[in-house]
Amino acid sequence: MSPVNQETADVVVIGAGVVGLMAGRALRAEGRQVLVLDKSGPASGASAGNAGILAFPEILPLASPGILRQAPRWLADPLGPLAIRPAYALRIAPWLLRFAAASRPARHAEILAAQATIMRLAEAEMQRVLLEPVLARHAMTTGTLDLYDGASAFDSARGDWAAKEKAGFAFKVVGGDEIESLQPGLHARFRQKAVYTEDGRQIIDPRLFTLALAQRLEAEGGALRRDEVLKVEPAEAGAVLTLPGNRRLSAKTVVVAAGAWSKRLAGWLGDAVPLETERGYNTTLPAGAFDLRRQLYFNGHGFVATPIGGGVRIGGAVELGGLNLPPNWKRSDAMLAKAAQFLPGLRTEGGTRWMGFRPSMPDTLAVIGYSAAGRHIIHAFGHGHLGLTQSAATARLVAELAAGRAPSIDLAPFSPRRFKQTR
């Protein structure tokens, strides 16, 4: 065997998505020397193709009593809002059992409270990040319109909105002509009752925003490198990373922020996190496809329409199928066909389809905290649909953990070891 090539670093962040880059910048601001590693480079995964919504009011866990009631109907439609690939069903069974346990009313209430807490921090921290002019130009305030199939569907969601109001998020109920003025061109079925969040914000193009974060990190003295981390092992004063070509990299602090690929790395460290992969699909239509004035949530249908980079992005839904199965492009096509019904006049030609991997925990909460292997290794992954939204908050928490300070919020609900507890 050839001699081992040894390299040293202060802080290594594994993952150059929006969470990893935000964490890298927060650590650099603390005076640490930061190296971010990613096998494909910045903005190559879910950070590039998401809907761009800064979804701070979205505190309701996917795991809920309501979704358990709806799941059988959704699963009956392989192209519906929730699907499980048959080739993956047996493998994901343990995750689904944990998901069902997290949906119990008492547990659901605990998760909702934790999500509300991190969302308040997320909103404040993202506002601070977007004070930087070079990053502020990537964000816009469009307002958000939550749409429902008639008054009865809206009435069924009143409890969800009461929970958001209790958490301090402002909105107003609108109907009829006001819905039409907020978003002309909607199908009549959505013009009875809707909820409008006036201060709804989004990132204009998530990929360009993530690349801008990478550029800012480098300008601030951080380093980025395309490299694959095969293994992470604890060491006496930090951790040792195994890289291709029999190379070794020793670091004083390691942050695992590799999104859907974090489970394997955490496993090397003794952290058996039940992370699974939601495969998200979308189609981005070019400029002129539709006069989309704000973010639209089609509640009950599992997808959104957002203005992205001058065009329109139609995407969402949940497919549980892991990292290795090929994409099922019929899912993005089905969402686009529905969008054409809901937005008469939508021009569906010229679109670009995309599929990405959302790293999801069965209780909807991210994994943020020290590894069981030691306090020099910090996990920051598993945000599901909310990686962009919670990225700045996660970065602050990572920096606090790395410095040994008390975190800004109670991190017990986000612990990497929370599923070892008996409930």
XYZ file of C-alpha atoms in Angstrom:
423
model
C 0.000 0.000 0.000
C 1.243 3.469 -0.843
C 2.098 5.853 2.000
C -0.824 7.749 3.439
C -0.998 11.384 2.359
C -1.734 13.427 5.496
C -3.259 16.933 5.485
C -4.386 19.129 8.378
C -7.107 21.748 8.766
C -8.786 23.783 11.465
C -12.474 23.372 10.515
C -13.806 21.121 7.761
C -17.425 21.483 6.680
C -18.658 18.502 4.660
C -21.223 19.771 2.153
C -21.381 22.905 0.011
C -25.140 23.307 -0.043
C -26.831 26.279 1.545
C -26.599 24.846 5.089
C -22.909 23.973 4.825
C -21.953 27.303 3.290
C -23.932 29.273 5.865
C -22.217 27.268 8.608
C -18.828 27.873 7.015
C -19.402 31.619 6.961
C -20.577 31.656 10.585
C -17.467 29.756 11.672
C -15.221 32.019 9.604
C -16.799 35.023 11.346
C -15.632 33.455 14.633
C -12.063 33.555 13.352
C -11.804 29.880 12.418
C -9.974 28.720 9.304
C -12.649 26.969 7.251
C -12.397 24.415 4.463
C -15.640 23.277 2.789
C -15.526 19.976 0.930
C -18.155 18.748 -1.524
C -17.803 15.983 -4.080
C -19.761 17.951 -6.715
C -19.087 21.557 -5.729
C -21.371 24.322 -4.421
C -25.101 24.316 -5.187
C -25.076 20.918 -6.857
C -27.951 19.309 -4.933
C -31.250 20.361 -3.375
C -29.862 23.860 -2.780
C -29.952 24.452 -6.533
C -33.424 23.280 -7.443
C -35.713 24.019 -4.519
C -38.722 26.330 -4.681
C -36.811 29.244 -3.154
C -39.439 29.936 -0.477
C -38.307 31.321 2.873
C -41.051 29.383 4.613
C -40.755 30.678 8.176
C -44.460 30.155 9.013
C -44.286 26.489 7.939
C -44.010 25.140 11.468
C -46.449 22.251 11.036
C -44.653 18.893 10.984
C -45.176 16.607 8.023
C -45.695 13.923 10.659
C -49.197 14.687 11.900
C -52.485 12.978 12.787
C -54.021 14.530 9.668
C -51.509 13.094 7.238
C -52.029 9.602 8.626
C -55.687 9.927 7.684
C -54.867 11.194 4.197
C -51.914 8.921 3.453
C -53.874 5.858 2.252
C -55.726 7.958 -0.345
C -52.515 9.649 -1.508
C -50.565 6.394 -1.686
C -53.243 4.920 -3.928
C -52.129 7.406 -6.600
C -48.502 6.709 -7.668
C -48.278 10.267 -9.023
C -50.011 11.934 -6.053
C -48.655 14.158 -3.254
C -47.139 11.181 -1.386
C -45.655 8.109 -3.014
C -43.399 5.243 -1.990
C -41.469 3.463 -4.711
C -42.352 -0.263 -4.518
C -38.682 -1.197 -4.828
C -37.999 0.809 -1.669
C -41.049 0.035 0.479
C -39.508 -2.709 2.632
C -36.327 -0.773 3.261
C -38.181 2.317 4.459
C -40.540 0.456 6.810
C -38.596 1.360 10.011
C -38.652 5.046 9.033
C -42.404 4.873 8.432
C -42.977 3.364 11.882
C -41.073 6.253 13.455
C -43.047 8.669 11.287
C -46.290 7.182 12.593
C -45.045 7.479 16.189
C -44.155 11.141 15.601
C -47.704 11.719 14.333
C -49.318 10.929 17.683
C -51.031 14.070 19.057
C -48.797 14.559 22.099
C -45.584 14.051 20.140
C -46.898 16.210 17.300
C -47.417 19.083 19.758
C -43.818 18.783 21.009
C -42.427 18.794 17.483
C -44.559 21.777 16.485
C -43.251 23.762 19.472
C -39.639 22.952 18.578
C -40.208 23.872 14.939
C -41.797 27.192 15.927
C -38.771 27.986 18.096
C -36.188 27.357 15.393
C -38.300 29.186 12.806
C -38.292 32.368 14.873
C -34.512 32.157 15.054
C -34.350 31.305 11.340
C -36.300 34.397 10.360
C -34.141 36.700 12.475
C -30.876 35.183 11.265
C -31.855 35.211 7.595
C -32.884 38.857 7.899
C -29.416 39.575 9.253
C -27.743 37.684 6.392
C -29.843 39.546 3.827
C -28.641 42.907 5.145
C -25.515 42.286 3.058
C -26.147 44.083 -0.256
C -24.465 41.380 -2.351
C -26.876 38.797 -0.903
C -29.931 41.037 -0.506
C -30.287 41.326 -4.267
C -31.042 37.590 -4.369
C -34.200 37.961 -2.243
C -37.608 39.492 -2.865
C -40.867 39.969 -1.004
C -43.744 38.598 -3.054
C -46.261 37.585 -0.421
C -47.614 34.062 -0.124
C -51.092 32.867 -1.070
C -52.318 29.586 0.395
C -55.101 28.262 -1.803
C -57.882 25.800 -0.966
C -60.433 23.812 -2.932
C -63.455 25.647 -1.598
C -64.654 26.753 1.831
C -64.813 23.257 3.350
C -61.145 22.580 2.573
C -60.264 25.927 4.137
C -62.353 25.143 7.229
C -60.449 21.884 7.670
C -57.208 23.880 7.859
C -58.355 26.398 10.475
C -56.522 24.556 13.240
C -53.242 24.784 11.317
C -53.608 28.539 10.940
C -54.499 28.905 14.605
C -51.208 27.181 15.472
C -49.281 29.558 13.205
C -51.027 32.566 14.701
C -50.201 31.353 18.209
C -46.549 31.086 17.156
C -46.583 34.756 16.168
C -46.922 34.593 12.387
C -49.237 37.172 10.795
C -51.632 36.543 7.895
C -55.138 37.375 6.775
C -58.010 35.403 5.303
C -59.106 36.640 1.882
C -61.777 35.644 -0.595
C -63.407 36.334 -3.947
C -62.256 39.487 -5.675
C -59.364 39.980 -3.271
C -57.910 36.591 -4.232
C -58.264 37.521 -7.896
C -56.507 40.853 -7.335
C -53.642 39.167 -5.493
C -53.208 36.566 -8.234
C -55.177 36.985 -11.447
C -55.836 33.942 -13.574
C -56.622 31.325 -10.931
C -59.214 28.640 -11.580
C -62.552 29.532 -9.965
C -62.264 26.593 -7.535
C -59.557 28.504 -5.632
C -61.363 31.841 -5.358
C -63.584 31.186 -2.325
C -61.192 31.259 0.638
C -57.438 31.715 0.803
C -54.812 32.904 3.265
C -52.476 35.739 2.355
C -49.148 36.306 4.101
C -48.074 39.762 3.026
C -44.437 39.537 4.107
C -43.772 36.185 2.408
C -40.218 36.260 1.063
C -38.231 34.094 -1.268
C -34.902 33.676 -2.954
C -35.109 34.678 -6.611
C -32.894 31.817 -7.792
C -31.697 29.334 -5.112
C -28.749 28.156 -7.186
C -27.394 31.662 -7.742
C -27.923 32.528 -4.084
C -25.986 29.454 -2.956
C -23.165 30.273 -5.370
C -23.127 33.817 -3.981
C -22.700 32.372 -0.474
C -19.749 30.337 -1.747
C -18.171 33.438 -3.262
C -18.683 35.388 -0.037
C -17.062 32.616 1.997
C -13.991 32.667 -0.258
C -13.840 36.475 -0.155
C -13.861 36.254 3.643
C -10.875 33.899 3.672
C -12.596 30.521 3.636
C -11.699 27.774 1.173
C -13.811 25.458 -0.961
C -12.672 22.286 -2.679
C -14.279 19.576 -4.733
C -13.444 16.420 -2.859
C -15.308 13.392 -1.557
C -15.299 12.372 2.092
C -15.456 8.593 2.328
C -15.258 8.260 6.077
C -15.099 10.331 9.267
C -13.426 8.959 12.392
C -12.966 10.604 15.772
C -9.463 11.442 16.889
C -7.967 12.580 20.167
C -8.234 16.249 19.200
C -10.859 16.391 16.448
C -11.476 13.975 13.614
C -9.775 12.298 10.680
C -11.417 12.228 7.242
C -10.610 9.600 4.658
C -10.550 10.941 1.092
C -10.117 9.160 -2.257
C -6.609 8.085 -3.193
C -5.663 6.927 0.305
C -5.552 10.531 1.519
C -6.215 11.561 5.106
C -7.309 14.948 6.428
C -7.114 15.774 10.137
C -9.346 18.572 11.438
C -9.865 20.140 14.840
C -13.590 20.533 14.120
C -15.793 18.779 11.564
C -19.318 19.806 10.564
C -21.365 17.148 8.770
C -23.740 19.070 6.501
C -23.901 16.713 3.545
C -27.681 16.658 3.248
C -29.094 13.340 2.116
C -25.594 11.840 2.096
C -25.015 12.554 5.803
C -26.444 9.285 7.125
C -23.467 7.186 6.039
C -20.963 9.644 7.493
C -22.862 9.849 10.776
C -22.916 6.057 10.929
C -19.118 5.892 10.928
C -19.236 8.025 14.080
C -21.711 5.837 15.933
C -24.716 8.077 15.233
C -27.437 5.826 13.824
C -29.762 8.573 12.625
C -32.952 7.446 10.825
C -32.398 9.782 7.882
C -34.302 9.085 4.673
C -34.539 10.770 1.316
C -37.546 12.592 -0.051
C -37.152 12.919 -3.774
C -38.501 16.296 -4.869
C -39.496 17.022 -8.468
C -40.146 20.250 -10.289
C -40.366 21.884 -13.694
C -39.055 25.379 -14.283
C -40.806 27.236 -17.080
C -39.219 30.175 -18.920
C -40.130 33.836 -18.624
C -43.566 34.590 -20.025
C -45.094 31.267 -18.971
C -47.552 32.979 -16.618
C -48.004 36.273 -14.800
C -47.168 34.756 -11.412
C -47.109 37.551 -8.871
C -46.384 35.653 -5.666
C -45.787 32.258 -4.111
C -48.791 29.931 -4.430
C -49.397 26.925 -2.205
C -51.936 24.495 -3.641
C -52.956 22.974 -0.318
C -54.326 19.474 -0.589
C -52.370 18.883 -3.790
C -48.854 18.919 -2.374
C -47.150 21.362 -4.709
C -46.319 25.035 -5.114
C -45.838 27.570 -7.883
C -43.107 30.146 -7.352
C -41.562 32.885 -9.482
C -37.964 31.766 -10.061
C -35.362 33.667 -12.051
C -37.987 35.419 -14.152
C -39.835 32.191 -14.897
C -42.178 29.865 -12.986
C -41.217 26.801 -10.964
C -43.865 24.116 -10.367
C -42.750 21.555 -7.814
C -43.107 19.740 -4.536
C -44.785 16.523 -3.395
C -43.061 13.674 -1.561
C -41.616 10.511 -3.066
C -39.791 8.145 -0.757
C -37.325 6.249 -2.892
C -33.774 6.644 -1.621
C -30.694 7.846 -3.448
C -30.185 5.177 -6.090
C -33.447 4.543 -7.950
C -33.812 6.414 -11.273
C -36.086 9.485 -11.401
C -39.767 9.028 -12.177
C -40.299 12.034 -14.433
C -43.998 11.248 -14.651
C -44.254 12.914 -11.232
C -43.014 16.292 -12.445
C -45.172 15.959 -15.555
C -48.257 15.217 -13.432
C -47.676 18.308 -11.266
C -47.232 20.457 -14.345
C -50.469 19.107 -15.831
C -52.324 19.920 -12.604
C -50.807 23.392 -12.533
C -52.096 23.982 -16.055
C -55.612 23.162 -14.804
C -55.298 25.384 -11.743
C -53.689 28.266 -13.660
C -55.576 28.464 -16.951
C -53.323 30.182 -19.424
C -50.120 28.652 -18.065
C -47.774 27.944 -20.962
C -46.182 24.594 -20.224
C -43.730 24.355 -23.108
C -39.988 24.896 -22.800
C -39.696 23.692 -19.207
C -36.665 22.124 -17.524
C -37.321 19.161 -15.245
C -35.330 18.538 -12.053
C -35.201 15.981 -9.273
C -33.343 16.462 -5.999
C -32.895 14.723 -2.675
C -34.318 16.214 0.512
C -32.729 14.809 3.687
C -35.678 14.020 5.945
C -36.126 12.799 9.478
C -39.318 10.966 10.488
C -40.250 13.711 12.976
C -39.598 16.557 10.473
C -36.968 18.139 12.749
C -33.383 18.628 11.581
C -30.370 17.007 13.243
C -28.308 19.722 14.930
C -25.896 18.818 17.692
C -22.706 17.093 18.773
C -21.881 13.637 17.517
C -21.741 10.792 20.004
C -18.083 10.532 18.980
C -17.201 13.867 20.568
C -17.844 17.585 20.758
C -15.410 18.302 17.925
C -17.868 16.797 15.438
C -21.144 18.636 14.819
C -24.108 17.407 12.795
C -26.199 19.863 10.747
C -28.473 18.025 8.339
C -31.932 16.508 7.906
C -33.922 19.699 7.276
C -36.284 18.096 4.761
C -38.155 20.803 2.844
C -36.715 23.554 5.052
C -32.969 23.605 4.431
C -32.925 27.030 2.805
C -35.374 28.431 5.352
C -33.454 27.192 8.394
C -29.937 27.531 7.003
C -28.947 30.784 8.714
C -30.312 29.620 12.087
C -28.472 26.318 11.757
C -25.263 28.207 10.992
C -25.577 30.274 14.155
C -26.213 27.166 16.231
C -23.242 25.349 14.702
C -20.957 28.308 15.469
C -22.190 28.367 19.060
C -21.629 24.638 19.478
C -18.151 24.861 17.955
C -17.239 27.630 20.389
C -18.655 25.754 23.373
C -21.273 28.412 24.044
C -24.834 27.750 25.098
C -26.957 27.536 21.922
C -29.579 30.190 21.209
C -32.381 27.625 21.494
C -32.857 24.324 23.274
C -31.317 21.727 20.965
C -32.649 18.654 22.769
C -35.473 18.208 20.186
C -32.840 18.242 17.417
C -30.362 15.888 19.077
C -28.725 13.230 16.866
C -29.557 10.720 19.606
C -33.211 11.581 20.170
C -34.502 8.393 18.551
C -32.688 6.265 21.098
C -35.059 7.613 23.732
C -38.157 5.586 24.560
C -41.452 7.349 23.897
